[in-house]
PDB file of N, CA and C in Angstrom:
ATOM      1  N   UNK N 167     -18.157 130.640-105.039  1.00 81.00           N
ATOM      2  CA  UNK N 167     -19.458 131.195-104.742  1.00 81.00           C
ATOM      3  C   UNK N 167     -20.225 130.173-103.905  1.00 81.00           C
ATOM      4  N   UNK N 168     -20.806 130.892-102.865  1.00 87.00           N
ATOM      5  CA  UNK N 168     -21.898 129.658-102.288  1.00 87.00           C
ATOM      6  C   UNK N 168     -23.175 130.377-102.005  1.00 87.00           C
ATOM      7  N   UNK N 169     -24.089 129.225-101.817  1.00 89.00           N
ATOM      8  CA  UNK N 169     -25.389 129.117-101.608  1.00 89.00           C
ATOM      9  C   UNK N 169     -25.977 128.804-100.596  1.00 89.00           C
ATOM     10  N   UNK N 170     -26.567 129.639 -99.768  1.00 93.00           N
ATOM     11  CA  UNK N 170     -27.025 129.185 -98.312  1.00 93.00           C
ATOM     12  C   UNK N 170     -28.893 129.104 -98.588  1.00 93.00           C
ATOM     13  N   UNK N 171     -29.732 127.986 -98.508  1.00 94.00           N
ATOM     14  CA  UNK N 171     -31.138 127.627 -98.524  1.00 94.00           C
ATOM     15  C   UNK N 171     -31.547 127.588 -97.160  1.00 94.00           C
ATOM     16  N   UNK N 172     -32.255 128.340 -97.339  1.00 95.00           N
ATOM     17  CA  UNK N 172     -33.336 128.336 -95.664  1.00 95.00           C
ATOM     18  C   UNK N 172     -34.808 128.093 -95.704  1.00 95.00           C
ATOM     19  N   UNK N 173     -35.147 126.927 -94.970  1.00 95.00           N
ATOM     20  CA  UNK N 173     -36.643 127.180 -94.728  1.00 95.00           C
ATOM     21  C   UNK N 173     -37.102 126.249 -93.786  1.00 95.00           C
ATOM     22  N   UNK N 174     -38.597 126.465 -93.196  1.00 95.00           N
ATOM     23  CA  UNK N 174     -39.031 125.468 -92.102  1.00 95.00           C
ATOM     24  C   UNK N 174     -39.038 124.470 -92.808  1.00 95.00           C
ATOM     25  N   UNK N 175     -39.207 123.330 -93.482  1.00 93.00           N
ATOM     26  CA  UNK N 175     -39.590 122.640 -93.939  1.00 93.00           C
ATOM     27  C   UNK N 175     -37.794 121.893 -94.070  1.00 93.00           C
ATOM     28  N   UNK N 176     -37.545 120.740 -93.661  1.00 93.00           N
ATOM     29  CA  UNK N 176     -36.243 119.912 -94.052  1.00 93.00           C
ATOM     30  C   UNK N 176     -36.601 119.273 -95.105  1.00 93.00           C
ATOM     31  N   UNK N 177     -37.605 118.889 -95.929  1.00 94.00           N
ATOM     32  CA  UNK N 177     -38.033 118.240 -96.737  1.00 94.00           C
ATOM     33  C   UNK N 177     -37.916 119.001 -98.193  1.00 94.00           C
ATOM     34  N   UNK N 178     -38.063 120.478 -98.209  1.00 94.00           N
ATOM     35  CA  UNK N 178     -38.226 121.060 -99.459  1.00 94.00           C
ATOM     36  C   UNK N 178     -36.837 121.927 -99.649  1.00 94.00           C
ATOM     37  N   UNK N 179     -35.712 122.076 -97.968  1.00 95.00           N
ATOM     38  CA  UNK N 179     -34.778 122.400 -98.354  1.00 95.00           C
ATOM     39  C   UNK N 179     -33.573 121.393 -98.837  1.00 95.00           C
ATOM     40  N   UNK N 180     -34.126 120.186 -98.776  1.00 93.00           N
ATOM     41  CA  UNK N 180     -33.315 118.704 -98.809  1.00 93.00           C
ATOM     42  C   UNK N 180     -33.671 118.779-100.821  1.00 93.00           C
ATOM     43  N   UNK N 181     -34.931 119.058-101.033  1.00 92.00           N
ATOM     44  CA  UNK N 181     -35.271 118.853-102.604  1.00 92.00           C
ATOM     45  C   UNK N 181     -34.771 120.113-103.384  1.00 92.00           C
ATOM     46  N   UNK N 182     -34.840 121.096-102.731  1.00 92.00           N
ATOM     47  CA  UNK N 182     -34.095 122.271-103.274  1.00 92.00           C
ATOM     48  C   UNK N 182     -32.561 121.798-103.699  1.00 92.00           C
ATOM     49  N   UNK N 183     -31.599 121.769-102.542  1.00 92.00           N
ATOM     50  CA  UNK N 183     -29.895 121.441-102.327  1.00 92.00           C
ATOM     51  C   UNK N 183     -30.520 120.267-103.699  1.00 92.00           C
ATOM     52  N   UNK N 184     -30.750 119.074-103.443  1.00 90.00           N
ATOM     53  CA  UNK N 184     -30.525 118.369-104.639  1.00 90.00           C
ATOM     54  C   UNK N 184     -30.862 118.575-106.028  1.00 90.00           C
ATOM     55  N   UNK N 185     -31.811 119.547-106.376  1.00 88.00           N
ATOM     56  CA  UNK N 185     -31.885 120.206-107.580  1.00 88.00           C
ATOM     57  C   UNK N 185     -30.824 121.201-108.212  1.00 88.00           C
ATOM     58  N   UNK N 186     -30.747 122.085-107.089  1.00 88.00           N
ATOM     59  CA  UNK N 186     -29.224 123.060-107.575  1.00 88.00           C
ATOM     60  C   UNK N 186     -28.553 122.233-107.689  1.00 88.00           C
ATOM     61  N   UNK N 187     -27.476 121.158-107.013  1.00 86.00           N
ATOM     62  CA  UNK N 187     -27.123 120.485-107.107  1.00 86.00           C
ATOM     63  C   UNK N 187     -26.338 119.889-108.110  1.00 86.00           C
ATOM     64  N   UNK N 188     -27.592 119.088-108.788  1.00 84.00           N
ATOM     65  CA  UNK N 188     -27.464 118.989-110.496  1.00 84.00           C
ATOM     66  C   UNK N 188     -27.746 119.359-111.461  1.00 84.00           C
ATOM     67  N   UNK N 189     -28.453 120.838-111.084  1.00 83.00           N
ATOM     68  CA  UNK N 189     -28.223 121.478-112.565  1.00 83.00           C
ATOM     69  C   UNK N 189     -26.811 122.960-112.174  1.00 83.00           C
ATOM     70  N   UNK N 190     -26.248 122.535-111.138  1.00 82.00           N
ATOM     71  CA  UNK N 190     -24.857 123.262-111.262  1.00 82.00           C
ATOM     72  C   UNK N 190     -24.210 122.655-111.483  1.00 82.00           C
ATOM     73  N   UNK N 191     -24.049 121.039-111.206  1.00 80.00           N
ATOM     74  CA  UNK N 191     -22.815 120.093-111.607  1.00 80.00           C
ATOM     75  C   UNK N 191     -23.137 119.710-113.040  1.00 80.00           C
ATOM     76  N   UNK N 192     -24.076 119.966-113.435  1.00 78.00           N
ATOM     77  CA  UNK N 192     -23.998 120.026-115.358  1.00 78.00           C
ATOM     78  C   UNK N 192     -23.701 121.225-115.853  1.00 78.00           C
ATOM     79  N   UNK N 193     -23.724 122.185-115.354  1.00 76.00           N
ATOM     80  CA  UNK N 193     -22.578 123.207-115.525  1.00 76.00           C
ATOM     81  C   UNK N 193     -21.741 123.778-115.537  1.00 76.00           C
ATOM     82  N   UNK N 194     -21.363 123.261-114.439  1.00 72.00           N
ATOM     83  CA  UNK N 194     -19.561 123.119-113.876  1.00 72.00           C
ATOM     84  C   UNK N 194     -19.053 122.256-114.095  1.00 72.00           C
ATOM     85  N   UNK N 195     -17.605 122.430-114.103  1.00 66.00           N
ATOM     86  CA  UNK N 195     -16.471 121.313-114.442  1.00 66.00           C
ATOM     87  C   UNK N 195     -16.448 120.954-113.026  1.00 66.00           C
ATOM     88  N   UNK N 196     -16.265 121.502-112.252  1.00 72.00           N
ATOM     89  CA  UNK N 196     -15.530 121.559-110.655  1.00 72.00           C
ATOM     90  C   UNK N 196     -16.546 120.465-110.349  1.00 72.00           C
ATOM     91  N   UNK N 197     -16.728 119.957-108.326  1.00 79.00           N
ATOM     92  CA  UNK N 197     -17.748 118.951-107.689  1.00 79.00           C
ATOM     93  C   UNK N 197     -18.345 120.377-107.069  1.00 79.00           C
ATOM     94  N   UNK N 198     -19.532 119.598-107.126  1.00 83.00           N
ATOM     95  CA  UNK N 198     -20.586 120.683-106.069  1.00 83.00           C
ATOM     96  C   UNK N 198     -20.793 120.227-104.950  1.00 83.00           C
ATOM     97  N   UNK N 199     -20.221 120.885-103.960  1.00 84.00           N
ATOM     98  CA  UNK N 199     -20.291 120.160-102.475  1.00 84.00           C
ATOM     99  C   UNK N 199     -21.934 120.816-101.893  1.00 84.00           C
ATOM    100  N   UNK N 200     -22.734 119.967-100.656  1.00 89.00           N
ATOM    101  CA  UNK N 200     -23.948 120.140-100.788  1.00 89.00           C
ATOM    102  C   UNK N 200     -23.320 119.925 -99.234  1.00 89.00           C
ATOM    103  N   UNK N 201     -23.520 120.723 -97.761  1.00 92.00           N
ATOM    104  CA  UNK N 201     -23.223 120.512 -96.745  1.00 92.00           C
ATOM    105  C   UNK N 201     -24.665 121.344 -96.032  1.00 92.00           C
ATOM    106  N   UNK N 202     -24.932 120.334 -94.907  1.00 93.00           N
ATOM    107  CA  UNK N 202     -26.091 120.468 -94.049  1.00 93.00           C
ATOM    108  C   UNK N 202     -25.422 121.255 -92.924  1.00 93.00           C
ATOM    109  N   UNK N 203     -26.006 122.250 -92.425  1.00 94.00           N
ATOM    110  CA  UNK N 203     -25.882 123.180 -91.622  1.00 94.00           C
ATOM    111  C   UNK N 203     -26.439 123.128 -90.530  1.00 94.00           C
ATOM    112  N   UNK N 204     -26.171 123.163 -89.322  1.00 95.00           N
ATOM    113  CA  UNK N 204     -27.085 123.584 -88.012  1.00 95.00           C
ATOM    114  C   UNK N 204     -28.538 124.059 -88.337  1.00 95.00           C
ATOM    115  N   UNK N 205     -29.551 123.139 -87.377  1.00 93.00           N
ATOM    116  CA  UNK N 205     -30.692 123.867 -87.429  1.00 93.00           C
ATOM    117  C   UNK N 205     -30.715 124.852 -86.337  1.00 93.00           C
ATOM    118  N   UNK N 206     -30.974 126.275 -86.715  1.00 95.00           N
ATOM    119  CA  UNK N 206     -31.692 126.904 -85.507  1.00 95.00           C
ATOM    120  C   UNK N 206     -33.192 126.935 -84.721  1.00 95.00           C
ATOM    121  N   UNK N 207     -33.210 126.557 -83.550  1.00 96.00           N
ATOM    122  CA  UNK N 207     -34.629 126.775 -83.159  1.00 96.00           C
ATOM    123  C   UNK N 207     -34.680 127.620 -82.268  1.00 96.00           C
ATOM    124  N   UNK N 208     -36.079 128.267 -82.328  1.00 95.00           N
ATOM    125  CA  UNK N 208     -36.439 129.437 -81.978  1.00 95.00           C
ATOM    126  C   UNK N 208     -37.610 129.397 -81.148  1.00 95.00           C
ATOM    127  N   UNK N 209     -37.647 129.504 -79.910  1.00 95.00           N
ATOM    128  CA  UNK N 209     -38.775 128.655 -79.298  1.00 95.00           C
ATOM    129  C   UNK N 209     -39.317 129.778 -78.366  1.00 95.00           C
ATOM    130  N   UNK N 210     -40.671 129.670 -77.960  1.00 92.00           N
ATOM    131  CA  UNK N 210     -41.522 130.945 -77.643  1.00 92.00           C
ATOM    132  C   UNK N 210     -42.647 130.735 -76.682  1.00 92.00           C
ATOM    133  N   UNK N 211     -42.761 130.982 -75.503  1.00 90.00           N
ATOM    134  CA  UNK N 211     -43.788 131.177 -74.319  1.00 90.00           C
ATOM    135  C   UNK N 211     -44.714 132.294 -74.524  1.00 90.00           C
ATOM    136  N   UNK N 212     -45.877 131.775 -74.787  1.00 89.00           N
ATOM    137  CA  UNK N 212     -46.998 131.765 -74.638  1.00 89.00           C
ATOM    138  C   UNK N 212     -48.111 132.246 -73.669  1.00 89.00           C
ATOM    139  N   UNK N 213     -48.491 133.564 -73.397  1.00 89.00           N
ATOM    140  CA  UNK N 213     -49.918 133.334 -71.784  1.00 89.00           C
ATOM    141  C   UNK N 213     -50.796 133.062 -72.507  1.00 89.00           C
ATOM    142  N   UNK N 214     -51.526 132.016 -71.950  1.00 87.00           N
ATOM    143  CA  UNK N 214     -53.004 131.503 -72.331  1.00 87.00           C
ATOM    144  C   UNK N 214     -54.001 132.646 -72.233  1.00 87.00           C
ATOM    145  N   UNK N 215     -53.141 132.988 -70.790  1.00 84.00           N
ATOM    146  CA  UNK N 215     -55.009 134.041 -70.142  1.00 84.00           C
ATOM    147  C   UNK N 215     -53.923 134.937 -69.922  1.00 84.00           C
ATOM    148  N   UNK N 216     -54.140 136.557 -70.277  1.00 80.00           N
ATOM    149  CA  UNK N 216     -53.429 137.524 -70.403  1.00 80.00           C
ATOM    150  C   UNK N 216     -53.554 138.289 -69.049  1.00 80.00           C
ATOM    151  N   UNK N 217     -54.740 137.979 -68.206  1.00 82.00           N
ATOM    152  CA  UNK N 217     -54.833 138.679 -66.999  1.00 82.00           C
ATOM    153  C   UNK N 217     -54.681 137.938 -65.634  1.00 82.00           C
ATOM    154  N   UNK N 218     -54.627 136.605 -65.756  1.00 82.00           N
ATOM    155  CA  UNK N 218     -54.784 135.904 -64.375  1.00 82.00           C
ATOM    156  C   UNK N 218     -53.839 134.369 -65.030  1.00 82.00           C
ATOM    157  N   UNK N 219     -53.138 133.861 -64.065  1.00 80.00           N
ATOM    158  CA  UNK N 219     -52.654 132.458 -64.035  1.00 80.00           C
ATOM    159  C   UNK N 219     -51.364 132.680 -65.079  1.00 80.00           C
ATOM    160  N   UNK N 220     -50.512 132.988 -64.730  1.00 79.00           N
ATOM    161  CA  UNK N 220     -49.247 133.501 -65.499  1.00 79.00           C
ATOM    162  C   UNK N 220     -48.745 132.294 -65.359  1.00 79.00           C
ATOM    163  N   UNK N 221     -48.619 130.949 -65.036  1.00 83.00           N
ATOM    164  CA  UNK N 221     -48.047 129.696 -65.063  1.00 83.00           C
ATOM    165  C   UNK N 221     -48.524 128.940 -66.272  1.00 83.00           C
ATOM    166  N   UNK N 222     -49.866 129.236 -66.893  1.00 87.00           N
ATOM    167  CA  UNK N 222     -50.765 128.735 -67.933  1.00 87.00           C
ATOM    168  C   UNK N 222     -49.970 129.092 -68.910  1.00 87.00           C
ATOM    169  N   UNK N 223     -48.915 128.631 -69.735  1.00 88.00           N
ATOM    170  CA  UNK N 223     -48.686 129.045 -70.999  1.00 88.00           C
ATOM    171  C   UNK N 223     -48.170 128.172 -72.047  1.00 88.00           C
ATOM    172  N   UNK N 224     -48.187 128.224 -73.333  1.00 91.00           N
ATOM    173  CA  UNK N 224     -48.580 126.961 -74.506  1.00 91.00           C
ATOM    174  C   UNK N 224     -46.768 127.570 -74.899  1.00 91.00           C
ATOM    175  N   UNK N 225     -45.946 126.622 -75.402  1.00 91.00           N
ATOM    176  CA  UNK N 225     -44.689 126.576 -75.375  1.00 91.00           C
ATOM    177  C   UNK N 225     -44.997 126.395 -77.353  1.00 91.00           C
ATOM    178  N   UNK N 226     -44.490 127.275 -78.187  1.00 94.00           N
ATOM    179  CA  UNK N 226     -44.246 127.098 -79.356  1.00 94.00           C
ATOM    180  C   UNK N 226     -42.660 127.041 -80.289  1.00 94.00           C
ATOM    181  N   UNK N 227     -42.790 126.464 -81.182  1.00 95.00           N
ATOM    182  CA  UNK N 227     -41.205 126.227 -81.212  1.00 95.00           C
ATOM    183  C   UNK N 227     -41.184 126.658 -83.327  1.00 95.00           C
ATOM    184  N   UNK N 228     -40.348 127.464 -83.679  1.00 95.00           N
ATOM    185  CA  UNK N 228     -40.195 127.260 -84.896  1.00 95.00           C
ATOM    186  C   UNK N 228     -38.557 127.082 -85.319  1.00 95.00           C
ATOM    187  N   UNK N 229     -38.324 125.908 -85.876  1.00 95.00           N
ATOM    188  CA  UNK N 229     -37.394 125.296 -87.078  1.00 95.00           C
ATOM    189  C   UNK N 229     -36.804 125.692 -87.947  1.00 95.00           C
ATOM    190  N   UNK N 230     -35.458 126.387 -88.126  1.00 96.00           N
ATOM    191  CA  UNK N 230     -34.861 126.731 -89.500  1.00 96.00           C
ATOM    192  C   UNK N 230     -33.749 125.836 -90.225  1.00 96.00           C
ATOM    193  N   UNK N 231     -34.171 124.726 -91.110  1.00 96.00           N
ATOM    194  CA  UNK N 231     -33.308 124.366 -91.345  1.00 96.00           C
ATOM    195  C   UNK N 231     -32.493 124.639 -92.971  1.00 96.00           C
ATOM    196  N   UNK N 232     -31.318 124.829 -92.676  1.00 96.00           N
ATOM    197  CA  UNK N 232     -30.277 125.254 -93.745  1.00 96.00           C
ATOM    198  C   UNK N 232     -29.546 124.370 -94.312  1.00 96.00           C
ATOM    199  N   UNK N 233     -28.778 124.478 -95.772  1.00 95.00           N
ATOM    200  CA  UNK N 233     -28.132 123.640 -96.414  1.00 95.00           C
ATOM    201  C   UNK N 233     -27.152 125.187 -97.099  1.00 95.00           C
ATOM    202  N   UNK N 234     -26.186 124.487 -97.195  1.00 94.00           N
ATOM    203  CA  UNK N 234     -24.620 125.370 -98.064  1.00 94.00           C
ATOM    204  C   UNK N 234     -24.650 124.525 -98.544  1.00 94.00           C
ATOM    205  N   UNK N 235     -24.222 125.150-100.313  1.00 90.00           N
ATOM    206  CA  UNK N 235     -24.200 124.980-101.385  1.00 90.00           C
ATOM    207  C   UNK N 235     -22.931 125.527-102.143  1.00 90.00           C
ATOM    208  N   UNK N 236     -21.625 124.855-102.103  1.00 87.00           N
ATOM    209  CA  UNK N 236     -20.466 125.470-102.288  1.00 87.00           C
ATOM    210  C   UNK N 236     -19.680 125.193-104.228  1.00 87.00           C
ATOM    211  N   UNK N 237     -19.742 126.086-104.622  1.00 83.00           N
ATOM    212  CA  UNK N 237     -19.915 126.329-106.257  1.00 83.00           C
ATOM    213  C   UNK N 237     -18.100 126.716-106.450  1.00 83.00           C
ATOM    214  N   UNK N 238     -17.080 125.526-106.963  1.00 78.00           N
ATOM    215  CA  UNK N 238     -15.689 125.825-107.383  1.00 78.00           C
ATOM    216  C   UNK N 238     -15.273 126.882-107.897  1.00 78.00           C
ATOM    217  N   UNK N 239     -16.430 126.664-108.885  1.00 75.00           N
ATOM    218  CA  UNK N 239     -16.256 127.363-110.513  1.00 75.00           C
ATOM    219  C   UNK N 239     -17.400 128.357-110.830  1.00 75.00           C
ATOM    220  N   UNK N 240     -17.944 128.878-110.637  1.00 77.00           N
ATOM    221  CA  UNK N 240     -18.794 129.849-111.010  1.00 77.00           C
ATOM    222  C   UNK N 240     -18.693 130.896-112.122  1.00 77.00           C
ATOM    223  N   UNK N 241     -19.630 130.212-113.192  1.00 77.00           N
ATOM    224  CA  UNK N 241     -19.158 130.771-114.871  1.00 77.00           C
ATOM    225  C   UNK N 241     -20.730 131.805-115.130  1.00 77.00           C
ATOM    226  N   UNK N 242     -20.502 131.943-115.921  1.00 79.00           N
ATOM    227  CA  UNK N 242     -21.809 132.608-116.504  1.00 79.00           C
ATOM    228  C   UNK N 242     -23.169 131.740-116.681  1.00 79.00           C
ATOM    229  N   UNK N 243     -22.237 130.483-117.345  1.00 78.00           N
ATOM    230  CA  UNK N 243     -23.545 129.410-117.464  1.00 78.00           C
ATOM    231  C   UNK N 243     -23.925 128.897-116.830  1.00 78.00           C
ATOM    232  N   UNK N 244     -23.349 129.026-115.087  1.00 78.00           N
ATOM    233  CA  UNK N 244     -23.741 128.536-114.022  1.00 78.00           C
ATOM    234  C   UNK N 244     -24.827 129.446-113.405  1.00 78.00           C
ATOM    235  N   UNK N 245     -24.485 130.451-113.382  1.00 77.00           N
ATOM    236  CA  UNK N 245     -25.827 131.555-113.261  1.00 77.00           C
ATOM    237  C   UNK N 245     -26.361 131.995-113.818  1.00 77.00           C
ATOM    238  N   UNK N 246     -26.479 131.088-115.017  1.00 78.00           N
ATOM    239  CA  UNK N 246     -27.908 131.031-116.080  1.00 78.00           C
ATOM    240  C   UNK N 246     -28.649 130.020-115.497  1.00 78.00           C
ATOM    241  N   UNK N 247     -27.937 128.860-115.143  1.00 77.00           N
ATOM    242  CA  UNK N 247     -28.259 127.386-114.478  1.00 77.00           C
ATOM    243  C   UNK N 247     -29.586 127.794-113.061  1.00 77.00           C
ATOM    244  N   UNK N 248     -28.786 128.511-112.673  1.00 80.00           N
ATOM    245  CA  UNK N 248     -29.316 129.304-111.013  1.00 80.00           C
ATOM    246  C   UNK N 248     -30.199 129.916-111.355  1.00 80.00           C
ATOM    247  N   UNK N 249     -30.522 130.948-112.308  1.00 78.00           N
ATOM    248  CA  UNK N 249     -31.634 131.544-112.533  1.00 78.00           C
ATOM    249  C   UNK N 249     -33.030 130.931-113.137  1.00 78.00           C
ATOM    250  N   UNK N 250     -32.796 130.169-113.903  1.00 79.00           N
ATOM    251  CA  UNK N 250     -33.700 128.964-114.494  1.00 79.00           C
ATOM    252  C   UNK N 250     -34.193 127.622-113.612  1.00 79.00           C
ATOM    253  N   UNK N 251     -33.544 127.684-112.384  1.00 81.00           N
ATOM    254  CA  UNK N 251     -33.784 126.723-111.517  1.00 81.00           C
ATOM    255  C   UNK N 251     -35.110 126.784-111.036  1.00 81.00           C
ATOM    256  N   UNK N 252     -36.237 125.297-110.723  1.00 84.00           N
ATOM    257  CA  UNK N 252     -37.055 125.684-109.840  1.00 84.00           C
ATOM    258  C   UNK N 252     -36.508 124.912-108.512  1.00 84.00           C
ATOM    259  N   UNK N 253     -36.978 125.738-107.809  1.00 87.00           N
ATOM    260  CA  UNK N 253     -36.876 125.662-106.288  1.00 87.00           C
ATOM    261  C   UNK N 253     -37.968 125.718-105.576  1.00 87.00           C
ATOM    262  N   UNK N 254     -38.901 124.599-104.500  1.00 87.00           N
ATOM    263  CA  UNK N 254     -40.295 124.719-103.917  1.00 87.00           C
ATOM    264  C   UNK N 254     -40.163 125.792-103.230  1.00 87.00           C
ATOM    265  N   UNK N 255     -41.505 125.832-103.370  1.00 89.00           N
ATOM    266  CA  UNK N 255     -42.120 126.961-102.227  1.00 89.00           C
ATOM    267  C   UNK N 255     -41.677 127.326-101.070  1.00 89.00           C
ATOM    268  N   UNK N 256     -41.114 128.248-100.357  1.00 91.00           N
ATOM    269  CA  UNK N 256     -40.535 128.942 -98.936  1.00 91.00           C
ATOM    270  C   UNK N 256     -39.719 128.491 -98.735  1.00 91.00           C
ATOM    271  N   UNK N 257     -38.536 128.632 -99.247  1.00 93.00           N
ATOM    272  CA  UNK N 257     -37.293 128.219 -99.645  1.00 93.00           C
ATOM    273  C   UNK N 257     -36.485 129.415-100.390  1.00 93.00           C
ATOM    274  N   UNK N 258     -35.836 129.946 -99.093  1.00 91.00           N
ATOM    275  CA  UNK N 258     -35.250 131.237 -99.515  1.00 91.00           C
ATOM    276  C   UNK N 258     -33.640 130.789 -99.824  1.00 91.00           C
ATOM    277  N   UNK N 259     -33.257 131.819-100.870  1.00 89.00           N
ATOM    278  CA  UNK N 259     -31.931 131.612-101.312  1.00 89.00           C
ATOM    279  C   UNK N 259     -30.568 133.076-101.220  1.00 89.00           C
ATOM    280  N   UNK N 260     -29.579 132.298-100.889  1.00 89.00           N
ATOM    281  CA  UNK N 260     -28.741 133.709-100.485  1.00 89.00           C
ATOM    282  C   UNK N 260     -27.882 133.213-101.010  1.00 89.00           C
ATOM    283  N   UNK N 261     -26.958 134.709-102.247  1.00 86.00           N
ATOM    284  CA  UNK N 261     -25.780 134.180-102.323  1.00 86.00           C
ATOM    285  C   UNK N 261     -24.636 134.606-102.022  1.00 86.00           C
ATOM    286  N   UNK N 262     -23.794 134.384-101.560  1.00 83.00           N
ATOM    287  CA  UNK N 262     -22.437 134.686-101.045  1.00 83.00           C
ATOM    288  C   UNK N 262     -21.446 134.748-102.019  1.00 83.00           C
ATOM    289  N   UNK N 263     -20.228 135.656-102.190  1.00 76.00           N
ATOM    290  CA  UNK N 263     -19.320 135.707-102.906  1.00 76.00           C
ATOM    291  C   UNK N 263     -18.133 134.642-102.222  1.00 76.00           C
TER     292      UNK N 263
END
């Protein structure tokens, strides 16, 4: 079973991965591998002035960075582990078979 974490923030998906982490490797026999993923960026042009000077425009950029979360053994008490977990704020979780 794995675990893919997404969010802008590298800081709260870095504290997330290390929380699952160890409360899946105290539930599992197996190692919990924790692998950093490509960030995607997503970047976006801007018109300042919607009617005149089409060269005027503010360049915005948003950040997704991801972590996989790869689970040997996946028992029952491991997704008791997962459900009881906290995980910060905007820090979305997907799980994969």
């Amino acid at each position: 079973m794995r675990l893919v974490l997404k969010s802008f923030s590298p800081r709260a998906v870095q504290d997330a991965a290390a929380r699952l982490a160890r409360s899946i490797a105290a539930a599992c026999i197996g190692r919990v591998c924790t692998v950093p993923l490509p960030m995607r960026r997503r970047r976006f042009d801007l018109l300042r002035s919607p009617h005149i000077d089409k060269r005027a425009m503010d360049q915005m950029e948003v950040r997704t960075h991801k972590r996989l979360i790869h689970m040997p053994c996946p028992t029952a008490r491991t997704a008791e582990e997962l459900m009881s977990a906290e995980v910060p704020a905007g820090v979305a979780i997907r799980v994969m078979p």
